[in-house]
mmCIF file of C-alpha atoms and ligand atoms in Angstrom:
data_model
loop_
_atom_site.group_PDB
_atom_site.id
_atom_site.type_symbol
_atom_site.label_atom_id
_atom_site.label_comp_id
_atom_site.label_asym_id
_atom_site.label_seq_id
_atom_site.Cartn_x
_atom_site.Cartn_y
_atom_site.Cartn_z
ATOM 1 C CA MET A 1 0.196 0.336 -0.610
ATOM 2 C CA ARG A 2 2.579 2.250 0.809
ATOM 3 C CA ARG A 3 4.033 1.794 -2.147
ATOM 4 C CA HIS A 4 1.461 2.389 -4.224
ATOM 5 C CA LEU A 5 1.540 5.801 -2.425
ATOM 6 C CA CYS A 6 3.864 6.096 -3.504
ATOM 7 C CA VAL A 7 4.142 5.631 -7.661
ATOM 8 C CA LEU A 8 0.585 7.828 -7.057
ATOM 9 C CA ALA A 9 2.596 10.946 -5.436
ATOM 10 C CA SER A 10 5.475 9.905 -7.760
ATOM 11 C CA ILE A 11 2.864 10.433 -10.953
ATOM 12 C CA LEU A 12 0.971 13.267 -8.847
ATOM 13 C CA ILE A 13 3.995 15.593 -8.943
ATOM 14 C CA ALA A 14 4.972 14.805 -12.536
ATOM 15 C CA ALA A 15 2.034 15.864 -13.203
ATOM 16 C CA LEU A 16 2.363 19.073 -11.397
ATOM 17 C CA CYS A 17 5.516 19.700 -13.193
ATOM 18 C CA CYS A 18 4.359 19.237 -16.462
ATOM 19 C CA LEU A 19 1.228 20.466 -16.388
ATOM 20 C CA PRO A 20 2.538 24.414 -16.270
ATOM 21 C CA LEU A 21 5.723 23.420 -18.339
ATOM 22 C CA GLN A 22 3.087 22.307 -21.327
ATOM 23 C CA ALA A 23 1.419 26.041 -20.908
ATOM 24 C CA GLN A 24 3.987 27.811 -21.322
ATOM 25 C CA THR A 25 6.006 26.676 -23.989
ATOM 26 C CA LYS A 26 2.613 26.667 -26.032
ATOM 27 C CA PHE A 27 3.045 30.175 -28.050
ATOM 28 C CA THR A 28 0.127 32.280 -28.665
ATOM 29 C CA VAL A 29 -0.079 35.748 -30.211
ATOM 30 C CA GLY A 30 -4.222 36.602 -31.245
ATOM 31 C CA THR A 31 -5.272 33.416 -31.993
ATOM 32 C CA ALA A 32 -3.030 31.647 -33.354
ATOM 33 C CA SER A 33 -1.209 29.297 -30.582
ATOM 34 C CA ALA A 34 1.710 26.412 -31.356
ATOM 35 C CA ALA A 35 3.105 23.915 -29.640
ATOM 36 C CA PRO A 36 6.333 23.499 -30.106
ATOM 37 C CA GLY A 37 7.073 21.940 -33.693
ATOM 38 C CA GLN A 38 3.502 23.361 -35.395
ATOM 39 C CA LYS A 39 2.723 26.853 -37.067
ATOM 40 C CA SER A 40 -0.639 28.036 -35.999
ATOM 41 C CA THR A 41 -2.694 30.745 -38.145
ATOM 42 C CA GLY A 42 -4.573 33.376 -36.731
ATOM 43 C CA TYR A 43 -5.546 36.876 -35.988
ATOM 44 C CA LEU A 44 -5.193 39.962 -33.691
ATOM 45 C CA GLU A 45 -8.407 40.965 -33.346
ATOM 46 C CA VAL A 46 -8.233 45.038 -33.492
ATOM 47 C CA PRO A 47 -12.177 45.746 -31.354
ATOM 48 C CA ALA A 48 -14.509 48.357 -33.139
ATOM 49 C CA GLY A 49 -14.249 52.274 -31.819
ATOM 50 C CA VAL A 50 -14.634 55.675 -33.034
ATOM 51 C CA ASP A 51 -14.916 53.257 -36.573
ATOM 52 C CA ALA A 52 -14.585 49.500 -38.160
ATOM 53 C CA ALA A 53 -13.454 46.288 -36.754
ATOM 54 C CA THR A 54 -10.321 44.933 -38.343
ATOM 55 C CA ASN A 55 -8.419 41.147 -38.558
ATOM 56 C CA ILE A 56 -4.458 40.982 -39.181
ATOM 57 C CA PRO A 57 -3.852 37.918 -39.750
ATOM 58 C CA VAL A 58 -0.746 36.203 -37.706
ATOM 59 C CA VAL A 59 1.378 33.007 -38.143
ATOM 60 C CA VAL A 60 3.582 31.802 -34.769
ATOM 61 C CA ILE A 61 6.062 29.044 -35.981
ATOM 62 C CA ASN A 62 7.268 26.731 -32.925
ATOM 63 C CA GLY A 63 10.193 26.106 -32.955
ATOM 64 C CA ALA A 64 11.276 22.009 -32.209
ATOM 65 C CA LYS A 65 14.308 23.421 -30.149
ATOM 66 C CA PRO A 66 13.131 26.908 -27.556
ATOM 67 C CA GLY A 67 15.260 30.232 -28.378
ATOM 68 C CA LYS A 68 14.687 33.806 -28.569
ATOM 69 C CA VAL A 69 11.782 35.738 -30.187
ATOM 70 C CA LEU A 70 11.697 36.995 -33.768
ATOM 71 C CA ALA A 71 9.143 38.593 -35.121
ATOM 72 C CA LEU A 72 8.355 39.864 -38.807
ATOM 73 C CA VAL A 73 5.861 42.304 -39.507
ATOM 74 C CA SER A 74 4.969 44.277 -42.589
ATOM 75 C CA GLY A 75 2.160 45.288 -44.856
ATOM 76 C CA ALA A 76 1.717 48.764 -42.778
ATOM 77 C CA HIS A 77 1.413 49.905 -45.720
ATOM 78 C CA GLY A 78 -0.815 47.370 -47.881
ATOM 79 C CA THR A 79 0.656 48.394 -51.373
ATOM 80 C CA GLU A 80 4.624 47.359 -51.477
ATOM 81 C CA TYR A 81 3.560 43.400 -52.516
ATOM 82 C CA VAL A 82 7.050 42.462 -52.296
ATOM 83 C CA SER A 83 7.601 42.565 -48.705
ATOM 84 C CA ILE A 84 4.002 41.165 -48.332
ATOM 85 C CA ILE A 85 3.915 38.350 -50.159
ATOM 86 C CA ALA A 86 8.355 38.115 -47.810
ATOM 87 C CA ILE A 87 5.995 36.543 -45.676
ATOM 88 C CA GLU A 88 4.127 34.603 -47.274
ATOM 89 C CA LYS A 89 7.414 32.959 -48.631
ATOM 90 C CA LEU A 90 8.727 32.629 -45.434
ATOM 91 C CA ILE A 91 5.535 31.140 -43.340
ATOM 92 C CA ALA A 92 5.652 28.855 -46.321
ATOM 93 C CA ALA A 93 9.279 28.507 -45.929
ATOM 94 C CA ILE A 94 10.122 28.334 -42.212
ATOM 95 C CA ASP A 95 10.552 24.575 -40.673
ATOM 96 C CA PRO A 96 9.271 24.281 -37.499
ATOM 97 C CA ALA A 97 11.493 20.996 -36.862
ATOM 98 C CA GLN A 98 14.559 23.029 -37.938
ATOM 99 C CA LEU A 99 13.984 26.039 -35.909
ATOM 100 C CA SER A 100 15.328 26.995 -32.011
ATOM 101 C CA GLY A 101 12.810 29.769 -30.797
ATOM 102 C CA THR A 102 9.819 31.166 -32.054
ATOM 103 C CA VAL A 103 8.375 33.078 -35.273
ATOM 104 C CA ILE A 104 5.708 35.465 -35.156
ATOM 105 C CA LEU A 105 4.992 37.000 -38.639
ATOM 106 C CA ILE A 106 2.150 39.530 -39.673
ATOM 107 C CA PRO A 107 1.955 39.566 -43.623
ATOM 108 C CA LEU A 108 -0.406 42.718 -44.190
ATOM 109 C CA ILE A 109 -1.766 44.287 -40.911
ATOM 110 C CA ASN A 110 -3.499 47.295 -43.644
ATOM 111 C CA ILE A 111 -5.854 44.773 -45.284
ATOM 112 C CA GLN A 112 -8.274 47.695 -46.337
ATOM 113 C CA SER A 113 -4.844 49.253 -48.272
ATOM 114 C CA PHE A 114 -3.837 46.183 -49.889
ATOM 115 C CA GLU A 115 -7.670 45.440 -51.321
ATOM 116 C CA GLN A 116 -8.487 48.927 -52.138
ATOM 117 C CA LYS A 117 -5.216 49.309 -53.784
ATOM 118 C CA VAL A 118 -4.938 52.766 -51.615
ATOM 119 C CA PRO A 119 -1.217 53.610 -51.020
ATOM 120 C CA HIS A 120 1.112 55.016 -47.813
ATOM 121 C CA VAL A 121 -2.233 55.030 -45.568
ATOM 122 C CA ASN A 122 -5.421 53.309 -44.065
ATOM 123 C CA PRO A 123 -8.812 54.209 -45.913
ATOM 124 C CA ILE A 124 -10.390 53.983 -42.894
ATOM 125 C CA ASP A 125 -8.742 56.651 -41.300
ATOM 126 C CA HIS A 126 -6.358 58.740 -43.912
ATOM 127 C CA LYS A 127 -3.398 57.577 -40.939
ATOM 128 C CA SER A 128 0.168 55.616 -41.863
ATOM 129 C CA MET A 129 0.185 52.967 -39.924
ATOM 130 C CA ASN A 130 3.728 52.564 -39.526
ATOM 131 C CA ARG A 131 3.346 56.100 -37.827
ATOM 132 C CA PHE A 132 1.109 56.026 -34.641
ATOM 133 C CA TYR A 133 2.820 53.588 -32.144
ATOM 134 C CA PRO A 134 2.525 52.496 -29.981
ATOM 135 C CA GLY A 135 -1.204 52.895 -30.601
ATOM 136 C CA LYS A 136 -4.203 53.900 -28.200
ATOM 137 C CA PRO A 137 -6.693 51.093 -27.368
ATOM 138 C CA ASP A 138 -9.045 54.662 -27.714
ATOM 139 C CA GLY A 139 -8.467 55.735 -31.394
ATOM 140 C CA THR A 140 -8.691 55.414 -34.923
ATOM 141 C CA GLN A 141 -8.237 52.073 -36.774
ATOM 142 C CA THR A 142 -4.179 52.674 -36.900
ATOM 143 C CA GLU A 143 -4.065 53.416 -33.328
ATOM 144 C CA ARG A 144 -6.281 50.929 -31.801
ATOM 145 C CA ALA A 145 -4.086 48.302 -34.749
ATOM 146 C CA SER A 146 -1.165 49.759 -33.320
ATOM 147 C CA TYR A 147 -1.529 49.392 -29.670
ATOM 148 C CA LEU A 148 -2.792 45.400 -30.534
ATOM 149 C CA ILE A 149 0.619 45.043 -32.362
ATOM 150 C CA THR A 150 2.523 46.829 -29.512
ATOM 151 C CA ARG A 151 1.357 44.327 -27.023
ATOM 152 C CA GLU A 152 0.872 41.148 -28.364
ATOM 153 C CA VAL A 153 4.010 41.432 -30.688
ATOM 154 C CA VAL A 154 6.905 44.386 -29.365
ATOM 155 C CA ASP A 155 6.698 43.326 -26.703
ATOM 156 C CA ARG A 156 6.236 39.425 -26.714
ATOM 157 C CA CYS A 157 9.705 39.496 -28.839
ATOM 158 C CA ASP A 158 13.115 39.404 -29.202
ATOM 159 C CA TYR A 159 14.052 41.036 -32.251
ATOM 160 C CA LEU A 160 11.994 42.680 -34.645
ATOM 161 C CA ILE A 161 12.111 43.276 -38.452
ATOM 162 C CA ASP A 162 9.814 45.586 -40.077
ATOM 163 C CA TYR A 163 8.960 44.810 -44.224
ATOM 164 C CA HIS A 164 8.864 47.795 -46.691
ATOM 165 C CA GLY A 165 9.348 48.821 -49.977
ATOM 166 C CA GLY A 166 8.642 50.944 -52.555
ATOM 167 C CA ASP A 167 4.938 52.071 -52.790
ATOM 168 C CA LEU A 168 2.141 52.083 -55.967
ATOM 169 C CA ASP A 169 3.816 55.590 -56.923
ATOM 170 C CA GLU A 170 7.787 54.919 -55.825
ATOM 171 C CA SER A 171 10.277 53.479 -58.568
ATOM 172 C CA LEU A 172 13.307 52.450 -54.773
ATOM 173 C CA ARG A 173 15.885 50.148 -54.972
ATOM 174 C CA PRO A 174 16.301 48.259 -51.667
ATOM 175 C CA TYR A 175 17.766 49.324 -48.450
ATOM 176 C CA ALA A 176 17.720 48.813 -45.242
ATOM 177 C CA TYR A 177 17.553 50.889 -41.970
ATOM 178 C CA TRP A 178 19.477 51.134 -38.692
ATOM 179 C CA GLY A 179 18.638 52.665 -35.816
ATOM 180 C CA PRO A 180 21.729 52.707 -33.378
ATOM 181 C CA THR A 181 20.414 53.729 -29.431
ATOM 182 C CA GLY A 182 23.352 54.425 -27.822
ATOM 183 C CA LYS A 183 23.264 51.156 -25.746
ATOM 184 C CA ALA A 184 25.975 49.022 -26.939
ATOM 185 C CA GLU A 185 25.175 45.461 -26.539
ATOM 186 C CA GLN A 186 21.500 46.627 -28.478
ATOM 187 C CA ASP A 187 23.385 48.517 -31.472
ATOM 188 C CA ARG A 188 26.138 45.012 -31.201
ATOM 189 C CA ILE A 189 23.071 43.069 -32.239
ATOM 190 C CA SER A 190 20.886 44.771 -33.924
ATOM 191 C CA LYS A 191 23.703 45.507 -36.427
ATOM 192 C CA GLU A 192 24.639 42.303 -36.866
ATOM 193 C CA MET A 193 20.784 41.893 -37.863
ATOM 194 C CA VAL A 194 20.502 44.556 -40.570
ATOM 195 C CA LEU A 195 24.939 43.328 -41.667
ATOM 196 C CA ALA A 196 23.551 39.927 -41.923
ATOM 197 C CA PHE A 197 20.285 40.934 -43.999
ATOM 198 C CA GLY A 198 22.428 41.840 -46.465
ATOM 199 C CA LEU A 199 20.961 44.642 -48.181
ATOM 200 C CA ASP A 200 24.085 46.766 -49.449
ATOM 201 C CA HIS A 201 22.993 49.937 -48.768
ATOM 202 C CA ILE A 202 22.554 50.932 -45.573
ATOM 203 C CA ILE A 203 20.505 54.149 -43.565
ATOM 204 C CA ILE A 204 21.923 54.801 -40.120
ATOM 205 C CA TRP A 205 18.766 56.555 -38.484
ATOM 206 C CA SER A 206 20.030 57.735 -34.949
ATOM 207 C CA GLU A 207 17.644 61.114 -34.392
ATOM 208 C CA ARG A 208 14.767 58.586 -33.766
ATOM 209 C CA PRO A 209 11.922 59.416 -31.136
ATOM 210 C CA THR A 210 12.947 57.879 -27.576
ATOM 211 C CA ASP A 211 9.855 59.235 -25.284
ATOM 212 C CA PRO A 212 7.882 54.754 -24.679
ATOM 213 C CA ALA A 213 4.276 57.223 -25.477
ATOM 214 C CA ALA A 214 5.768 58.795 -28.236
ATOM 215 C CA THR A 215 7.677 56.453 -30.892
ATOM 216 C CA ARG A 216 5.807 56.614 -34.057
ATOM 217 C CA TYR A 217 7.550 53.718 -35.722
ATOM 218 C CA LEU A 218 6.758 50.043 -35.503
ATOM 219 C CA ASP A 219 10.580 49.154 -34.841
ATOM 220 C CA ASN A 220 11.614 52.587 -32.936
ATOM 221 C CA THR A 221 8.456 51.320 -30.642
ATOM 222 C CA ALA A 222 10.336 47.523 -29.828
ATOM 223 C CA SER A 223 14.514 49.636 -30.125
ATOM 224 C CA VAL A 224 12.691 51.676 -27.583
ATOM 225 C CA HIS A 225 11.984 48.804 -25.119
ATOM 226 C CA GLY A 226 15.499 47.529 -25.366
ATOM 227 C CA LYS A 227 14.658 44.988 -28.798
ATOM 228 C CA PRO A 228 17.384 44.608 -31.697
ATOM 229 C CA SER A 229 15.017 45.583 -34.818
ATOM 230 C CA VAL A 230 15.528 47.314 -38.140
ATOM 231 C CA VAL A 231 14.325 47.390 -41.493
ATOM 232 C CA VAL A 232 14.282 46.713 -44.929
ATOM 233 C CA GLU A 233 13.128 47.192 -48.186
ATOM 234 C CA ALA A 234 12.587 45.708 -51.230
ATOM 235 C CA GLY A 235 9.866 46.137 -54.095
ATOM 236 C CA HIS A 236 8.946 49.222 -56.239
ATOM 237 C CA ALA A 237 5.890 50.269 -57.816
ATOM 238 C CA GLY A 238 3.021 47.409 -57.347
ATOM 239 C CA THR A 239 5.949 44.799 -59.028
ATOM 240 C CA VAL A 240 6.680 41.468 -57.678
ATOM 241 C CA GLU A 241 9.570 40.990 -59.226
ATOM 242 C CA SER A 242 11.183 37.509 -57.717
ATOM 243 C CA ASP A 243 15.226 39.106 -57.215
ATOM 244 C CA ASP A 244 12.831 41.563 -54.995
ATOM 245 C CA LEU A 245 11.202 39.152 -53.429
ATOM 246 C CA ALA A 246 14.829 36.569 -52.280
ATOM 247 C CA LEU A 247 16.565 39.712 -51.174
ATOM 248 C CA LEU A 248 14.119 39.987 -48.342
ATOM 249 C CA VAL A 249 13.399 35.776 -48.006
ATOM 250 C CA ASN A 250 17.282 34.694 -48.035
ATOM 251 C CA GLY A 251 17.768 38.649 -46.040
ATOM 252 C CA THR A 252 15.786 36.739 -43.088
ATOM 253 C CA PHE A 253 17.031 33.014 -43.197
ATOM 254 C CA SER A 254 20.795 34.677 -42.872
ATOM 255 C CA THR A 255 19.330 37.021 -39.643
ATOM 256 C CA MET A 256 17.838 34.032 -38.555
ATOM 257 C CA ARG A 257 20.631 31.954 -39.378
ATOM 258 C CA ALA A 258 22.817 35.150 -37.610
ATOM 259 C CA LEU A 259 20.918 34.374 -34.206
ATOM 260 C CA LYS A 260 20.597 31.441 -34.292
ATOM 261 C CA MET A 261 17.928 30.470 -34.187
ATOM 262 C CA LEU A 262 17.881 28.527 -37.815
ATOM 263 C CA PRO A 263 21.365 25.658 -38.233
ATOM 264 C CA GLY A 264 24.230 27.277 -40.987
ATOM 265 C CA GLU A 265 26.353 30.341 -41.606
ATOM 266 C CA ALA A 266 24.937 33.734 -42.141
ATOM 267 C CA HIS A 267 26.063 35.363 -44.960
ATOM 268 C CA PRO A 268 26.720 39.448 -43.939
ATOM 269 C CA ILE A 269 27.450 41.871 -46.834
ATOM 270 C CA GLU A 270 31.451 42.444 -46.537
ATOM 271 C CA ASN A 271 31.392 46.415 -48.025
ATOM 272 C CA PRO A 272 27.559 48.643 -47.672
ATOM 273 C CA VAL A 273 27.084 52.090 -48.227
ATOM 274 C CA TRP A 274 26.422 53.019 -45.750
ATOM 275 C CA LEU A 275 24.015 56.330 -45.630
ATOM 276 C CA GLU A 276 24.323 58.835 -42.909
ATOM 277 C CA LYS A 277 21.049 61.205 -44.015
ATOM 278 C CA ILE A 278 17.902 61.326 -46.335
ATOM 279 C CA VAL A 279 16.839 64.510 -48.358
ATOM 280 C CA ASP A 280 13.479 64.509 -49.223
ATOM 281 C CA VAL A 281 13.254 66.592 -52.650
ATOM 282 C CA ILE A 282 10.218 68.378 -53.594
ATOM 283 C CA ALA A 283 7.867 68.752 -56.870
ATOM 284 C CA PHE A 284 7.365 72.873 -57.200
ATOM 285 C CA THR A 285 9.537 74.639 -55.083
ATOM 286 C CA LEU A 286 10.002 78.617 -53.601
ATOM 287 C CA ASP A 287 12.219 79.337 -56.348
ATOM 288 C CA ALA A 288 9.335 77.897 -59.094
ATOM 289 C CA GLY A 289 7.570 80.360 -57.857
ATOM 290 C CA PHE A 290 4.850 77.872 -57.159
ATOM 291 C CA THR A 291 3.143 77.718 -53.534
ATOM 292 C CA ALA A 292 -0.136 75.654 -52.476
ATOM 293 C CA ASN A 293 -1.898 78.866 -52.165
ATOM 294 C CA ALA A 294 -0.903 80.957 -54.451
ATOM 295 C CA ALA A 295 -2.977 80.462 -57.141
ATOM 296 C CA SER A 296 -6.995 79.679 -57.510
ATOM 297 C CA ASP A 297 -5.367 77.833 -60.597
ATOM 298 C CA THR A 298 -6.486 74.470 -60.675
ATOM 299 C CA SER A 299 -3.594 73.708 -62.667
ATOM 300 C CA ILE A 300 -1.171 74.658 -61.595
ATOM 301 C CA HIS A 301 -1.755 72.391 -58.205
ATOM 302 C CA SER A 302 -0.990 70.100 -60.553
ATOM 303 C CA GLY A 303 1.707 69.001 -62.669
ATOM 304 C CA ILE A 304 3.075 65.769 -64.658
ATOM 305 C CA TRP A 305 7.114 64.296 -64.414
ATOM 306 C CA TYR A 306 9.156 62.910 -66.287
ATOM 307 C CA PRO A 307 12.052 62.035 -64.735
ATOM 308 C CA LEU A 308 15.715 62.405 -65.207
ATOM 309 C CA VAL A 309 17.085 59.711 -62.755
ATOM 310 C CA LYS A 310 16.197 55.668 -61.792
ATOM 311 C CA ARG A 311 16.595 54.035 -58.732
ATOM 312 C CA GLY A 312 19.845 54.258 -57.771
ATOM 313 C CA THR A 313 21.278 56.307 -60.165
ATOM 314 C CA TYR A 314 24.210 58.694 -57.838
ATOM 315 C CA VAL A 315 23.745 61.906 -58.623
ATOM 316 C CA SER A 316 25.896 64.884 -57.237
ATOM 317 C CA ALA A 317 24.306 68.885 -56.346
ATOM 318 C CA GLY A 318 22.769 71.057 -58.194
ATOM 319 C CA MET A 319 21.473 68.030 -61.160
ATOM 320 C CA GLN A 320 18.208 68.095 -62.234
ATOM 321 C CA LEU A 321 16.405 65.220 -61.626
ATOM 322 C CA GLY A 322 13.467 65.130 -64.367
ATOM 323 C CA THR A 323 11.196 67.719 -65.010
ATOM 324 C CA VAL A 324 7.066 68.993 -64.327
ATOM 325 C CA THR A 325 4.813 70.498 -66.670
ATOM 326 C CA ASP A 326 1.873 71.688 -66.631
ATOM 327 C CA PHE A 327 -1.692 69.588 -68.165
ATOM 328 C CA PHE A 328 -0.801 72.527 -71.868
ATOM 329 C CA GLY A 329 3.179 71.370 -71.399
ATOM 330 C CA LYS A 330 5.035 74.197 -70.271
ATOM 331 C CA ILE A 331 7.802 73.762 -68.052
ATOM 332 C CA ILE A 332 6.492 74.652 -64.491
ATOM 333 C CA ALA A 333 9.679 73.225 -62.404
ATOM 334 C CA GLU A 334 13.142 71.409 -62.733
ATOM 335 C CA PRO A 335 13.793 70.068 -59.101
ATOM 336 C CA ARG A 336 17.631 69.639 -58.460
ATOM 337 C CA SER A 337 18.772 67.412 -55.484
ATOM 338 C CA PRO A 338 20.391 69.561 -53.097
ATOM 339 C CA VAL A 339 22.947 67.253 -52.225
ATOM 340 C CA ASN A 340 25.654 64.655 -53.683
ATOM 341 C CA GLY A 341 23.866 61.734 -53.090
ATOM 342 C CA VAL A 342 22.281 57.976 -54.265
ATOM 343 C CA ILE A 343 18.595 58.128 -56.008
ATOM 344 C CA LEU A 344 16.955 55.774 -53.144
ATOM 345 C CA HIS A 345 13.455 56.232 -54.953
ATOM 346 C CA VAL A 346 12.177 58.977 -57.182
ATOM 347 C CA ASN A 347 8.568 59.117 -58.165
ATOM 348 C CA ALA A 348 7.453 55.835 -60.387
ATOM 349 C CA VAL A 349 4.388 58.366 -62.279
ATOM 350 C CA PRO A 350 3.674 61.303 -63.856
ATOM 351 C CA SER A 351 0.958 61.700 -61.218
ATOM 352 C CA LEU A 352 1.802 64.959 -59.008
ATOM 353 C CA LYS A 353 0.668 68.016 -57.369
ATOM 354 C CA SER A 354 2.095 70.650 -55.478
ATOM 355 C CA GLY A 355 3.816 69.758 -52.312
ATOM 356 C CA ASP A 356 4.572 65.996 -53.447
ATOM 357 C CA ASN A 357 8.326 64.623 -52.916
ATOM 358 C CA ILE A 358 9.462 63.315 -55.962
ATOM 359 C CA ALA A 359 12.373 61.339 -54.949
ATOM 360 C CA ASN A 360 14.721 60.761 -51.205
ATOM 361 C CA VAL A 361 18.311 61.259 -51.825
ATOM 362 C CA GLY A 362 21.132 59.057 -49.452
ATOM 363 C CA VAL A 363 23.755 60.782 -48.450
ATOM 364 C CA VAL A 364 26.605 58.347 -48.124
ATOM 365 C CA ALA A 365 28.463 58.627 -44.683
ATOM 366 C CA ALA A 366 31.694 59.918 -44.764
ATOM 367 C CA HIS A 367 32.191 57.254 -42.324
ATOM 368 C CA ALA A 368 31.126 53.398 -41.694
ATOM 369 C CA PRO A 369 29.269 52.655 -37.960
HETATM 370 ZN ZN1 ZN B 1 6.371 51.280 -45.425
#
């Protein structure tokens, strides 16, 4: 009898020990919940508020082996298609049997943008879905979605990668952002991530909000919370080209190897071009005699864009980037590069209105960081 009691006690102890362990190893984000070695799909359910509810798709890939948590987030801008399709490829390609740790994948935050083919903003509230972090529970849809992503994804991960690209109207060459924080160990890891990702132009994004209540950007929200994070961009003007896709998919695998989440060697870029700032070029300048309020004639608010440069072109200060005409063919502006640098993206379509940005020029850093 005494022996039976011992056996019974052992079973009870084993059961008590095992139950919480199993609960701990299952990883849940929104309605997606995956046990070790499994993939699970679900939604981050953004409740209705001052405007409509939305469901953001989420995938949890829980590795067979324990480890860190990596978040891969895309589609804040729902017509930056390469970044979205890259996450779709990764959902299929990441093998939980090979994985140490857990990957949270969000392929498409801004579903209304994707469905309605509206660039830059969420058409529900006309806000960019990468400008309102950390979000708030009683705001508009963009703010409520940002709030949920902060709690369910940023707070739960150890590392984060935010995926973007050229939007419908942007002809963009691939590049990454690295945002140093001044915290040595965090910056060492985020730099290792951005080099492992392998994009050959890297923007050093130094001056960013440090207030946790006003972080604005997703990757910055993770950074401010002490989590190494980077932004990667590839794809342009509505296209889904295999070269651009490969950059994002292969870059992710290389970064996961650098983070020891997958077996094998990372392939870091050896000598990237480091960029120390980005300069906006506005199509209609005061030099050309135009201001948004100066004229009542609607044609003067619009223009037709004829570019002289392509994405990736290196330009010198003063070089003409293109021509803007009115609807009668008269030249109304000849925007020039204010700096020496590389065209990171240039307006991809003829449509222009007063005040539009027609290009971003990246200025090469004097020294590698
Ligand atoms: Zn974007």
